[in-house]
Short mmCIF file of N, CA, C and O in Angstrom, two decimals:
data_model
loop_
_atom_site.label_atom_id
_atom_site.label_comp_id
_atom_site.label_asym_id
_atom_site.label_seq_id
_atom_site.Cartn_x
_atom_site.Cartn_y
_atom_site.Cartn_z
N UNK W 269 1.57 -27.45 -9.68
CA UNK W 269 0.60 -27.29 -8.61
C UNK W 269 0.82 -28.31 -7.50
O UNK W 269 0.71 -27.96 -6.33
N UNK W 270 1.11 -29.54 -7.88
CA UNK W 270 1.31 -30.57 -6.87
C UNK W 270 2.50 -30.23 -5.99
O UNK W 270 2.46 -30.44 -4.77
N UNK W 271 3.56 -29.70 -6.60
CA UNK W 271 4.73 -29.30 -5.82
C UNK W 271 4.41 -28.18 -4.85
O UNK W 271 4.84 -28.20 -3.70
N UNK W 272 3.65 -27.19 -5.31
CA UNK W 272 3.27 -26.07 -4.45
C UNK W 272 2.39 -26.57 -3.30
O UNK W 272 2.58 -26.16 -2.14
N UNK W 273 1.46 -27.44 -3.59
CA UNK W 273 0.59 -27.98 -2.54
C UNK W 273 1.40 -28.78 -1.53
O UNK W 273 1.19 -28.65 -0.32
N UNK W 274 2.35 -29.58 -2.01
CA UNK W 274 3.20 -30.36 -1.10
C UNK W 274 4.01 -29.43 -0.20
O UNK W 274 4.16 -29.68 1.00
N UNK W 275 4.54 -28.35 -0.76
CA UNK W 275 5.29 -27.38 0.04
C UNK W 275 4.40 -26.73 1.09
O UNK W 275 4.83 -26.53 2.23
N UNK W 276 3.17 -26.40 0.72
CA UNK W 276 2.24 -25.79 1.67
C UNK W 276 1.95 -26.75 2.82
O UNK W 276 2.03 -26.37 3.99
N UNK W 277 1.64 -28.00 2.48
CA UNK W 277 1.30 -29.00 3.49
C UNK W 277 2.48 -29.25 4.41
O UNK W 277 2.32 -29.44 5.62
N UNK W 278 3.68 -29.21 3.87
CA UNK W 278 4.90 -29.47 4.66
C UNK W 278 5.50 -28.20 5.27
O UNK W 278 6.61 -28.23 5.79
N UNK W 279 4.79 -27.09 5.17
CA UNK W 279 5.21 -25.80 5.73
C UNK W 279 6.63 -25.45 5.25
O UNK W 279 7.48 -25.04 6.02
N UNK W 280 6.82 -25.60 3.94
CA UNK W 280 8.10 -25.27 3.32
C UNK W 280 7.92 -23.96 2.55
O UNK W 280 7.75 -23.95 1.33
N UNK W 281 7.94 -22.85 3.27
CA UNK W 281 7.62 -21.55 2.69
C UNK W 281 8.56 -21.14 1.56
O UNK W 281 8.12 -20.56 0.57
N UNK W 282 9.83 -21.45 1.71
CA UNK W 282 10.80 -21.05 0.69
C UNK W 282 10.50 -21.72 -0.65
O UNK W 282 10.42 -21.06 -1.69
N UNK W 283 10.33 -23.04 -0.64
CA UNK W 283 10.04 -23.75 -1.89
C UNK W 283 8.63 -23.47 -2.38
O UNK W 283 8.38 -23.51 -3.59
N UNK W 284 7.71 -23.18 -1.47
CA UNK W 284 6.36 -22.81 -1.88
C UNK W 284 6.40 -21.54 -2.71
O UNK W 284 5.78 -21.45 -3.77
N UNK W 285 7.16 -20.57 -2.22
CA UNK W 285 7.28 -19.30 -2.93
C UNK W 285 7.86 -19.53 -4.33
O UNK W 285 7.37 -18.96 -5.32
N UNK W 286 8.86 -20.38 -4.44
CA UNK W 286 9.46 -20.69 -5.74
C UNK W 286 8.46 -21.41 -6.66
O UNK W 286 8.33 -21.07 -7.84
N UNK W 287 7.76 -22.39 -6.11
CA UNK W 287 6.79 -23.15 -6.91
C UNK W 287 5.66 -22.26 -7.42
O UNK W 287 5.28 -22.33 -8.60
N UNK W 288 5.14 -21.41 -6.54
CA UNK W 288 4.07 -20.51 -6.96
C UNK W 288 4.58 -19.52 -8.00
O UNK W 288 3.88 -19.23 -8.97
N UNK W 289 5.78 -19.01 -7.80
CA UNK W 289 6.38 -18.09 -8.76
C UNK W 289 6.47 -18.70 -10.14
O UNK W 289 6.17 -18.04 -11.15
N UNK W 290 6.87 -19.96 -10.20
CA UNK W 290 6.96 -20.65 -11.49
C UNK W 290 5.59 -20.77 -12.16
O UNK W 290 5.46 -20.58 -13.36
N UNK W 291 4.59 -21.10 -11.36
CA UNK W 291 3.24 -21.23 -11.91
C UNK W 291 2.77 -19.89 -12.46
O UNK W 291 2.28 -19.79 -13.59
N UNK W 292 2.92 -18.83 -11.66
CA UNK W 292 2.45 -17.50 -12.09
C UNK W 292 3.20 -17.01 -13.33
O UNK W 292 2.61 -16.37 -14.19
N UNK W 293 4.47 -17.33 -13.44
CA UNK W 293 5.26 -16.89 -14.60
C UNK W 293 4.97 -17.70 -15.86
O UNK W 293 5.00 -17.16 -16.97
N UNK W 294 4.70 -19.00 -15.69
CA UNK W 294 4.61 -19.88 -16.86
C UNK W 294 3.19 -20.22 -17.30
O UNK W 294 3.01 -20.73 -18.42
N UNK W 295 2.21 -19.98 -16.48
CA UNK W 295 0.83 -20.30 -16.86
C UNK W 295 0.40 -19.41 -18.02
O UNK W 295 0.65 -18.21 -18.02
N UNK W 296 -0.21 -20.02 -19.00
CA UNK W 296 -0.65 -19.29 -20.18
C UNK W 296 -1.97 -18.58 -19.92
O UNK W 296 -2.14 -17.42 -20.27
N UNK W 297 -2.90 -19.27 -19.30
CA UNK W 297 -4.23 -18.72 -19.05
C UNK W 297 -4.40 -18.43 -17.56
O UNK W 297 -3.78 -19.07 -16.72
N UNK W 298 -5.27 -17.48 -17.26
CA UNK W 298 -5.54 -17.17 -15.86
C UNK W 298 -6.08 -18.40 -15.14
O UNK W 298 -5.74 -18.65 -13.98
N UNK W 299 -6.91 -19.18 -15.81
CA UNK W 299 -7.50 -20.37 -15.21
C UNK W 299 -6.44 -21.35 -14.71
O UNK W 299 -6.67 -22.11 -13.78
N UNK W 300 -5.27 -21.32 -15.35
CA UNK W 300 -4.18 -22.20 -14.95
C UNK W 300 -3.50 -21.73 -13.66
O UNK W 300 -2.69 -22.45 -13.08
N UNK W 301 -3.84 -20.53 -13.21
CA UNK W 301 -3.24 -19.97 -12.00
C UNK W 301 -4.17 -20.04 -10.79
O UNK W 301 -3.73 -19.79 -9.67
N UNK W 302 -5.42 -20.38 -10.99
CA UNK W 302 -6.40 -20.29 -9.91
C UNK W 302 -6.02 -21.14 -8.71
O UNK W 302 -6.05 -20.66 -7.57
N UNK W 303 -5.65 -22.40 -8.93
CA UNK W 303 -5.30 -23.26 -7.80
C UNK W 303 -4.08 -22.70 -7.07
O UNK W 303 -4.01 -22.76 -5.84
N UNK W 304 -3.13 -22.14 -7.81
CA UNK W 304 -1.95 -21.54 -7.17
C UNK W 304 -2.36 -20.35 -6.30
O UNK W 304 -1.84 -20.18 -5.19
N UNK W 305 -3.27 -19.54 -6.79
CA UNK W 305 -3.77 -18.42 -5.98
C UNK W 305 -4.48 -18.94 -4.72
O UNK W 305 -4.35 -18.35 -3.64
N UNK W 306 -5.21 -20.02 -4.87
CA UNK W 306 -5.91 -20.61 -3.73
C UNK W 306 -4.90 -21.07 -2.67
O UNK W 306 -5.07 -20.81 -1.48
N UNK W 307 -3.86 -21.75 -3.12
CA UNK W 307 -2.80 -22.21 -2.21
C UNK W 307 -2.11 -21.01 -1.56
O UNK W 307 -1.84 -21.01 -0.36
N UNK W 308 -1.84 -19.98 -2.36
CA UNK W 308 -1.22 -18.76 -1.83
C UNK W 308 -2.09 -18.15 -0.73
O UNK W 308 -1.59 -17.79 0.34
N UNK W 309 -3.38 -18.04 -0.98
CA UNK W 309 -4.29 -17.46 0.01
C UNK W 309 -4.32 -18.30 1.29
O UNK W 309 -4.30 -17.76 2.40
N UNK W 310 -4.35 -19.61 1.15
CA UNK W 310 -4.34 -20.47 2.33
C UNK W 310 -3.03 -20.29 3.11
O UNK W 310 -3.03 -20.24 4.33
N UNK W 311 -1.93 -20.18 2.38
CA UNK W 311 -0.64 -19.99 3.04
C UNK W 311 -0.59 -18.65 3.77
O UNK W 311 -0.16 -18.58 4.92
N UNK W 312 -1.05 -17.60 3.12
CA UNK W 312 -1.08 -16.29 3.77
C UNK W 312 -1.93 -16.33 5.03
O UNK W 312 -1.55 -15.78 6.06
N UNK W 313 -3.04 -17.01 4.96
CA UNK W 313 -3.92 -17.14 6.12
C UNK W 313 -3.21 -17.87 7.25
O UNK W 313 -3.30 -17.47 8.41
N UNK W 314 -2.50 -18.94 6.92
CA UNK W 314 -1.80 -19.71 7.95
C UNK W 314 -0.67 -18.91 8.60
O UNK W 314 -0.23 -19.23 9.69
N UNK W 315 -0.21 -17.87 7.90
CA UNK W 315 0.84 -16.99 8.43
C UNK W 315 0.26 -15.76 9.14
O UNK W 315 0.96 -14.79 9.38
N UNK W 316 -1.04 -15.83 9.47
CA UNK W 316 -1.76 -14.72 10.12
C UNK W 316 -1.76 -13.46 9.26
O UNK W 316 -1.71 -12.35 9.78
N UNK W 317 -1.82 -13.65 7.95
CA UNK W 317 -1.90 -12.53 7.01
C UNK W 317 -3.24 -12.63 6.28
O UNK W 317 -3.31 -12.62 5.06
N UNK W 318 -4.31 -12.72 7.08
CA UNK W 318 -5.65 -12.93 6.55
C UNK W 318 -6.10 -11.81 5.63
O UNK W 318 -6.80 -12.05 4.64
N UNK W 319 -5.70 -10.59 5.91
CA UNK W 319 -6.09 -9.47 5.06
C UNK W 319 -5.51 -9.62 3.65
O UNK W 319 -6.22 -9.42 2.65
N UNK W 320 -4.24 -10.00 3.57
CA UNK W 320 -3.61 -10.23 2.26
C UNK W 320 -4.26 -11.43 1.56
O UNK W 320 -4.45 -11.41 0.34
N UNK W 321 -4.57 -12.46 2.34
CA UNK W 321 -5.22 -13.65 1.78
C UNK W 321 -6.58 -13.27 1.20
O UNK W 321 -6.92 -13.67 0.08
N UNK W 322 -7.35 -12.48 1.96
CA UNK W 322 -8.66 -12.05 1.49
C UNK W 322 -8.54 -11.23 0.21
O UNK W 322 -9.28 -11.43 -0.75
N UNK W 323 -7.58 -10.31 0.17
CA UNK W 323 -7.38 -9.49 -1.02
C UNK W 323 -7.02 -10.34 -2.23
O UNK W 323 -7.47 -10.08 -3.35
N UNK W 324 -6.22 -11.39 -2.00
CA UNK W 324 -5.85 -12.31 -3.08
C UNK W 324 -7.09 -13.01 -3.62
O UNK W 324 -7.30 -13.09 -4.84
N UNK W 325 -7.92 -13.51 -2.71
CA UNK W 325 -9.14 -14.22 -3.13
C UNK W 325 -10.09 -13.27 -3.86
O UNK W 325 -10.67 -13.64 -4.89
N UNK W 326 -10.25 -12.06 -3.36
CA UNK W 326 -11.14 -11.10 -4.02
C UNK W 326 -10.61 -10.75 -5.42
O UNK W 326 -11.40 -10.58 -6.36
N UNK W 327 -9.30 -10.66 -5.57
CA UNK W 327 -8.71 -10.42 -6.89
C UNK W 327 -9.08 -11.55 -7.85
O UNK W 327 -9.50 -11.31 -8.99
N UNK W 328 -8.93 -12.80 -7.40
CA UNK W 328 -9.24 -13.95 -8.25
C UNK W 328 -10.72 -13.97 -8.60
O UNK W 328 -11.09 -14.20 -9.76
N UNK W 329 -11.57 -13.73 -7.61
CA UNK W 329 -13.02 -13.70 -7.89
C UNK W 329 -13.36 -12.63 -8.91
O UNK W 329 -14.17 -12.86 -9.81
N UNK W 330 -12.72 -11.49 -8.79
CA UNK W 330 -12.93 -10.41 -9.77
C UNK W 330 -12.51 -10.86 -11.17
O UNK W 330 -13.21 -10.61 -12.15
N UNK W 331 -11.37 -11.52 -11.25
CA UNK W 331 -10.88 -12.01 -12.54
C UNK W 331 -11.83 -13.07 -13.13
O UNK W 331 -11.91 -13.23 -14.35
N UNK W 332 -12.52 -13.78 -12.27
CA UNK W 332 -13.49 -14.79 -12.72
C UNK W 332 -14.84 -14.17 -13.07
O UNK W 332 -15.77 -14.87 -13.46
N UNK W 333 -14.94 -12.85 -12.90
CA UNK W 333 -16.18 -12.17 -13.26
C UNK W 333 -17.20 -12.11 -12.14
O UNK W 333 -18.36 -11.76 -12.37
N UNK W 334 -16.77 -12.43 -10.93
CA UNK W 334 -17.66 -12.39 -9.77
C UNK W 334 -17.45 -11.06 -9.06
O UNK W 334 -16.40 -10.84 -8.46
N UNK W 335 -18.42 -10.19 -9.14
CA UNK W 335 -18.31 -8.88 -8.49
C UNK W 335 -18.73 -9.00 -7.04
O UNK W 335 -19.88 -9.33 -6.74
N UNK W 336 -17.81 -8.72 -6.16
CA UNK W 336 -18.07 -8.76 -4.73
C UNK W 336 -18.01 -7.32 -4.23
O UNK W 336 -16.97 -6.67 -4.35
N UNK W 337 -19.10 -6.80 -3.69
CA UNK W 337 -19.06 -5.42 -3.18
C UNK W 337 -18.08 -5.28 -2.03
O UNK W 337 -17.86 -6.23 -1.27
N UNK W 338 -17.48 -4.10 -1.91
CA UNK W 338 -16.51 -3.87 -0.84
C UNK W 338 -17.18 -3.85 0.53
O UNK W 338 -16.59 -4.25 1.52
N UNK W 339 -18.40 -3.36 0.58
CA UNK W 339 -19.13 -3.33 1.85
C UNK W 339 -20.51 -3.96 1.64
O UNK W 339 -21.16 -3.72 0.64
N UNK W 340 -20.90 -4.77 2.62
CA UNK W 340 -22.19 -5.44 2.56
C UNK W 340 -22.93 -5.12 3.85
O UNK W 340 -22.43 -5.38 4.94
N UNK W 341 -24.12 -4.58 3.71
CA UNK W 341 -24.92 -4.23 4.88
C UNK W 341 -25.80 -5.42 5.28
O UNK W 341 -26.04 -6.32 4.46
N UNK W 342 -26.30 -5.42 6.49
CA UNK W 342 -27.24 -6.48 6.89
C UNK W 342 -28.46 -6.53 5.96
O UNK W 342 -28.98 -7.60 5.67
N UNK W 343 -28.88 -5.37 5.45
CA UNK W 343 -30.01 -5.34 4.52
C UNK W 343 -29.66 -6.06 3.21
O UNK W 343 -30.50 -6.77 2.65
N UNK W 344 -28.41 -5.89 2.75
CA UNK W 344 -27.97 -6.59 1.54
C UNK W 344 -28.03 -8.11 1.74
O UNK W 344 -28.47 -8.85 0.85
N UNK W 345 -27.59 -8.55 2.91
CA UNK W 345 -27.62 -9.99 3.22
C UNK W 345 -29.06 -10.49 3.26
O UNK W 345 -29.39 -11.53 2.69
N UNK W 346 -29.92 -9.72 3.91
CA UNK W 346 -31.33 -10.11 4.01
C UNK W 346 -31.95 -10.19 2.62
O UNK W 346 -32.67 -11.14 2.31
N UNK W 347 -31.68 -9.22 1.76
CA UNK W 347 -32.22 -9.22 0.40
C UNK W 347 -31.74 -10.45 -0.37
O UNK W 347 -32.54 -11.11 -1.05
N UNK W 348 -30.46 -10.76 -0.27
CA UNK W 348 -29.90 -11.92 -0.98
C UNK W 348 -30.51 -13.21 -0.46
O UNK W 348 -30.83 -14.12 -1.25
N UNK W 349 -30.67 -13.31 0.86
CA UNK W 349 -31.25 -14.52 1.44
C UNK W 349 -32.70 -14.69 1.02
O UNK W 349 -33.13 -15.80 0.69
N UNK W 350 -33.47 -13.61 1.02
CA UNK W 350 -34.87 -13.69 0.59
C UNK W 350 -34.97 -14.08 -0.88
O UNK W 350 -35.84 -14.87 -1.26
N UNK W 351 -34.08 -13.54 -1.69
CA UNK W 351 -34.05 -13.88 -3.11
C UNK W 351 -33.76 -15.37 -3.30
O UNK W 351 -34.41 -16.06 -4.09
N UNK W 352 -32.78 -15.87 -2.56
CA UNK W 352 -32.43 -17.30 -2.63
C UNK W 352 -33.59 -18.16 -2.15
O UNK W 352 -33.91 -19.19 -2.75
N UNK W 353 -34.22 -17.71 -1.08
CA UNK W 353 -35.35 -18.45 -0.52
C UNK W 353 -36.48 -18.55 -1.55
O UNK W 353 -37.10 -19.60 -1.72
N UNK W 354 -36.74 -17.46 -2.26
CA UNK W 354 -37.79 -17.45 -3.28
C UNK W 354 -37.44 -18.39 -4.43
O UNK W 354 -38.30 -19.10 -4.95
N UNK W 355 -36.16 -18.41 -4.83
CA UNK W 355 -35.73 -19.29 -5.91
C UNK W 355 -35.90 -20.76 -5.53
O UNK W 355 -36.19 -21.61 -6.39
N UNK W 356 -35.72 -21.07 -4.26
CA UNK W 356 -35.77 -22.46 -3.80
C UNK W 356 -37.17 -22.90 -3.37
O UNK W 356 -37.38 -24.07 -3.08
N UNK W 357 -38.10 -21.95 -3.35
CA UNK W 357 -39.46 -22.26 -2.92
C UNK W 357 -40.05 -23.37 -3.80
O UNK W 357 -39.96 -23.34 -5.01
N UNK W 358 -40.64 -24.36 -3.14
CA UNK W 358 -41.27 -25.46 -3.86
C UNK W 358 -40.34 -26.65 -4.09
O UNK W 358 -40.77 -27.69 -4.58
N UNK W 359 -39.05 -26.49 -3.76
CA UNK W 359 -38.10 -27.60 -3.90
C UNK W 359 -37.86 -28.23 -2.55
O UNK W 359 -37.72 -27.55 -1.54
N UNK W 360 -37.78 -29.56 -2.54
CA UNK W 360 -37.48 -30.26 -1.29
C UNK W 360 -35.96 -30.34 -1.13
O UNK W 360 -35.20 -30.08 -2.07
N UNK W 361 -35.54 -30.73 0.06
CA UNK W 361 -34.11 -30.92 0.33
C UNK W 361 -33.54 -31.96 -0.63
O UNK W 361 -32.44 -31.81 -1.16
N UNK W 362 -34.31 -33.01 -0.89
CA UNK W 362 -33.88 -34.07 -1.79
C UNK W 362 -33.70 -33.55 -3.22
O UNK W 362 -32.79 -33.95 -3.93
N UNK W 363 -34.62 -32.66 -3.64
CA UNK W 363 -34.50 -32.06 -4.97
C UNK W 363 -33.18 -31.29 -5.10
O UNK W 363 -32.48 -31.39 -6.10
N UNK W 364 -32.87 -30.54 -4.06
CA UNK W 364 -31.68 -29.69 -4.10
C UNK W 364 -30.42 -30.54 -4.07
O UNK W 364 -29.48 -30.33 -4.84
N UNK W 365 -30.40 -31.55 -3.18
CA UNK W 365 -29.23 -32.42 -3.07
C UNK W 365 -29.05 -33.24 -4.35
O UNK W 365 -27.92 -33.56 -4.74
N UNK W 366 -30.14 -33.53 -5.03
CA UNK W 366 -30.08 -34.36 -6.22
C UNK W 366 -29.67 -33.62 -7.49
O UNK W 366 -29.51 -34.23 -8.55
N UNK W 367 -29.48 -32.32 -7.40
CA UNK W 367 -29.07 -31.54 -8.58
C UNK W 367 -27.66 -31.95 -8.99
O UNK W 367 -26.78 -32.11 -8.14
N UNK W 368 -27.42 -32.14 -10.29
CA UNK W 368 -26.07 -32.51 -10.73
C UNK W 368 -25.04 -31.46 -10.33
O UNK W 368 -25.34 -30.27 -10.23
N UNK W 369 -23.82 -31.93 -10.11
CA UNK W 369 -22.72 -31.04 -9.74
C UNK W 369 -22.43 -30.06 -10.87
O UNK W 369 -22.70 -30.33 -12.03
N UNK W 370 -21.85 -28.92 -10.49
CA UNK W 370 -21.43 -27.94 -11.48
C UNK W 370 -20.43 -28.55 -12.45
O UNK W 370 -19.57 -29.33 -12.05
N UNK W 371 -20.54 -28.17 -13.71
CA UNK W 371 -19.58 -28.66 -14.70
C UNK W 371 -18.68 -27.53 -15.18
O UNK W 371 -17.73 -27.77 -15.90
N UNK W 372 -18.98 -26.33 -14.75
CA UNK W 372 -18.19 -25.16 -15.13
C UNK W 372 -17.08 -24.99 -14.09
O UNK W 372 -17.33 -24.61 -12.95
N UNK W 373 -15.85 -25.26 -14.50
CA UNK W 373 -14.71 -25.21 -13.58
C UNK W 373 -14.53 -23.83 -12.95
O UNK W 373 -14.21 -23.71 -11.77
N UNK W 374 -14.78 -22.79 -13.72
CA UNK W 374 -14.65 -21.43 -13.18
C UNK W 374 -15.66 -21.19 -12.07
O UNK W 374 -15.35 -20.60 -11.04
N UNK W 375 -16.90 -21.66 -12.27
CA UNK W 375 -17.93 -21.48 -11.24
C UNK W 375 -17.62 -22.32 -10.00
O UNK W 375 -17.85 -21.88 -8.88
N UNK W 376 -17.08 -23.53 -10.22
CA UNK W 376 -16.68 -24.36 -9.08
C UNK W 376 -15.64 -23.63 -8.24
O UNK W 376 -15.73 -23.60 -7.00
N UNK W 377 -14.65 -23.04 -8.91
CA UNK W 377 -13.62 -22.30 -8.19
C UNK W 377 -14.21 -21.07 -7.51
O UNK W 377 -13.83 -20.73 -6.39
N UNK W 378 -15.14 -20.41 -8.17
CA UNK W 378 -15.76 -19.22 -7.58
C UNK W 378 -16.45 -19.58 -6.27
O UNK W 378 -16.31 -18.88 -5.27
N UNK W 379 -17.16 -20.70 -6.25
CA UNK W 379 -17.85 -21.13 -5.02
C UNK W 379 -16.82 -21.45 -3.94
O UNK W 379 -16.96 -21.03 -2.78
N UNK W 380 -15.78 -22.18 -4.30
CA UNK W 380 -14.73 -22.54 -3.34
C UNK W 380 -14.04 -21.28 -2.79
O UNK W 380 -13.77 -21.18 -1.59
N UNK W 381 -13.78 -20.34 -3.66
CA UNK W 381 -13.11 -19.10 -3.24
C UNK W 381 -14.03 -18.23 -2.38
O UNK W 381 -13.58 -17.57 -1.44
N UNK W 382 -15.33 -18.24 -2.68
CA UNK W 382 -16.27 -17.47 -1.85
C UNK W 382 -16.32 -18.05 -0.44
O UNK W 382 -16.40 -17.30 0.53
N UNK W 383 -16.27 -19.36 -0.33
CA UNK W 383 -16.24 -19.98 1.00
C UNK W 383 -14.98 -19.54 1.74
O UNK W 383 -15.03 -19.18 2.92
N UNK W 384 -13.85 -19.54 1.04
CA UNK W 384 -12.59 -19.13 1.67
C UNK W 384 -12.63 -17.67 2.09
O UNK W 384 -12.20 -17.32 3.19
N UNK W 385 -13.18 -16.81 1.25
CA UNK W 385 -13.23 -15.38 1.61
C UNK W 385 -14.14 -15.16 2.82
O UNK W 385 -13.86 -14.30 3.66
N UNK W 386 -15.19 -15.96 2.95
CA UNK W 386 -16.04 -15.86 4.14
C UNK W 386 -15.28 -16.27 5.40
O UNK W 386 -15.39 -15.62 6.45
N UNK W 387 -14.49 -17.33 5.30
CA UNK W 387 -13.67 -17.75 6.43
C UNK W 387 -12.67 -16.67 6.81
O UNK W 387 -12.49 -16.35 7.99
N UNK W 388 -12.03 -16.10 5.79
CA UNK W 388 -11.03 -15.06 6.04
C UNK W 388 -11.67 -13.82 6.67
O UNK W 388 -11.12 -13.22 7.60
N UNK W 389 -12.84 -13.45 6.17
CA UNK W 389 -13.52 -12.29 6.72
C UNK W 389 -13.92 -12.54 8.17
O UNK W 389 -13.84 -11.64 9.01
N UNK W 390 -14.33 -13.76 8.47
CA UNK W 390 -14.66 -14.11 9.85
C UNK W 390 -13.43 -13.99 10.74
O UNK W 390 -13.51 -13.49 11.86
N UNK W 391 -12.28 -14.44 10.23
CA UNK W 391 -11.04 -14.33 10.99
C UNK W 391 -10.72 -12.85 11.25
O UNK W 391 -10.34 -12.46 12.36
N UNK W 392 -10.88 -12.04 10.23
CA UNK W 392 -10.55 -10.61 10.36
C UNK W 392 -11.49 -9.89 11.29
O UNK W 392 -11.11 -8.91 11.91
N UNK W 393 -12.72 -10.36 11.38
CA UNK W 393 -13.68 -9.69 12.27
C UNK W 393 -13.67 -10.29 13.66
O UNK W 393 -14.46 -9.90 14.51
N UNK W 394 -12.75 -11.25 13.90
CA UNK W 394 -12.61 -11.82 15.24
C UNK W 394 -13.60 -12.92 15.54
O UNK W 394 -13.72 -13.33 16.68
N UNK W 395 -14.28 -13.40 14.54
CA UNK W 395 -15.26 -14.47 14.74
C UNK W 395 -14.79 -15.72 14.02
O UNK W 395 -15.36 -16.11 13.01
N UNK W 396 -13.75 -16.31 14.49
CA UNK W 396 -13.17 -17.48 13.83
C UNK W 396 -14.11 -18.67 14.00
O UNK W 396 -14.47 -19.04 15.10
N UNK W 397 -14.51 -19.23 12.87
CA UNK W 397 -15.33 -20.43 12.88
C UNK W 397 -15.13 -21.18 11.59
O UNK W 397 -14.84 -20.60 10.55
N UNK W 398 -15.26 -22.47 11.62
CA UNK W 398 -15.05 -23.32 10.47
C UNK W 398 -16.32 -23.33 9.63
O UNK W 398 -17.41 -23.57 10.13
N UNK W 399 -16.16 -23.05 8.33
CA UNK W 399 -17.30 -23.10 7.42
C UNK W 399 -17.34 -24.50 6.82
O UNK W 399 -16.36 -24.99 6.31
N UNK W 400 -18.49 -25.16 6.90
CA UNK W 400 -18.62 -26.49 6.31
C UNK W 400 -19.88 -26.57 5.50
O UNK W 400 -20.74 -25.78 5.57
#
């Protein structure tokens, strides 16, 4: 993974492809491939192949058990936001910030990948903006 990340950072596409190939071929568990898929998606995005990057991220999220609908309506977003708002009702900002970090590595990756897929979707819809 470190070699693949170094190749990505140094824009060494040829060696990146080789490093990722080795990871995908030799990893025993899917979880051992997640970071490689993340690097692959970032690389595809940097090559203006955001659609392929998004598809890669959605594949990984699916493998992690996160079902992402193919189409989301404004009503779906509103429903999800209201549901989240109800869950957080009665908690202060300090309460939320003070919650211990996730300990489930798969869920941590799912959150990171969801952020990336949102960035990619924004790029594809012509609304490029940095998610922070």
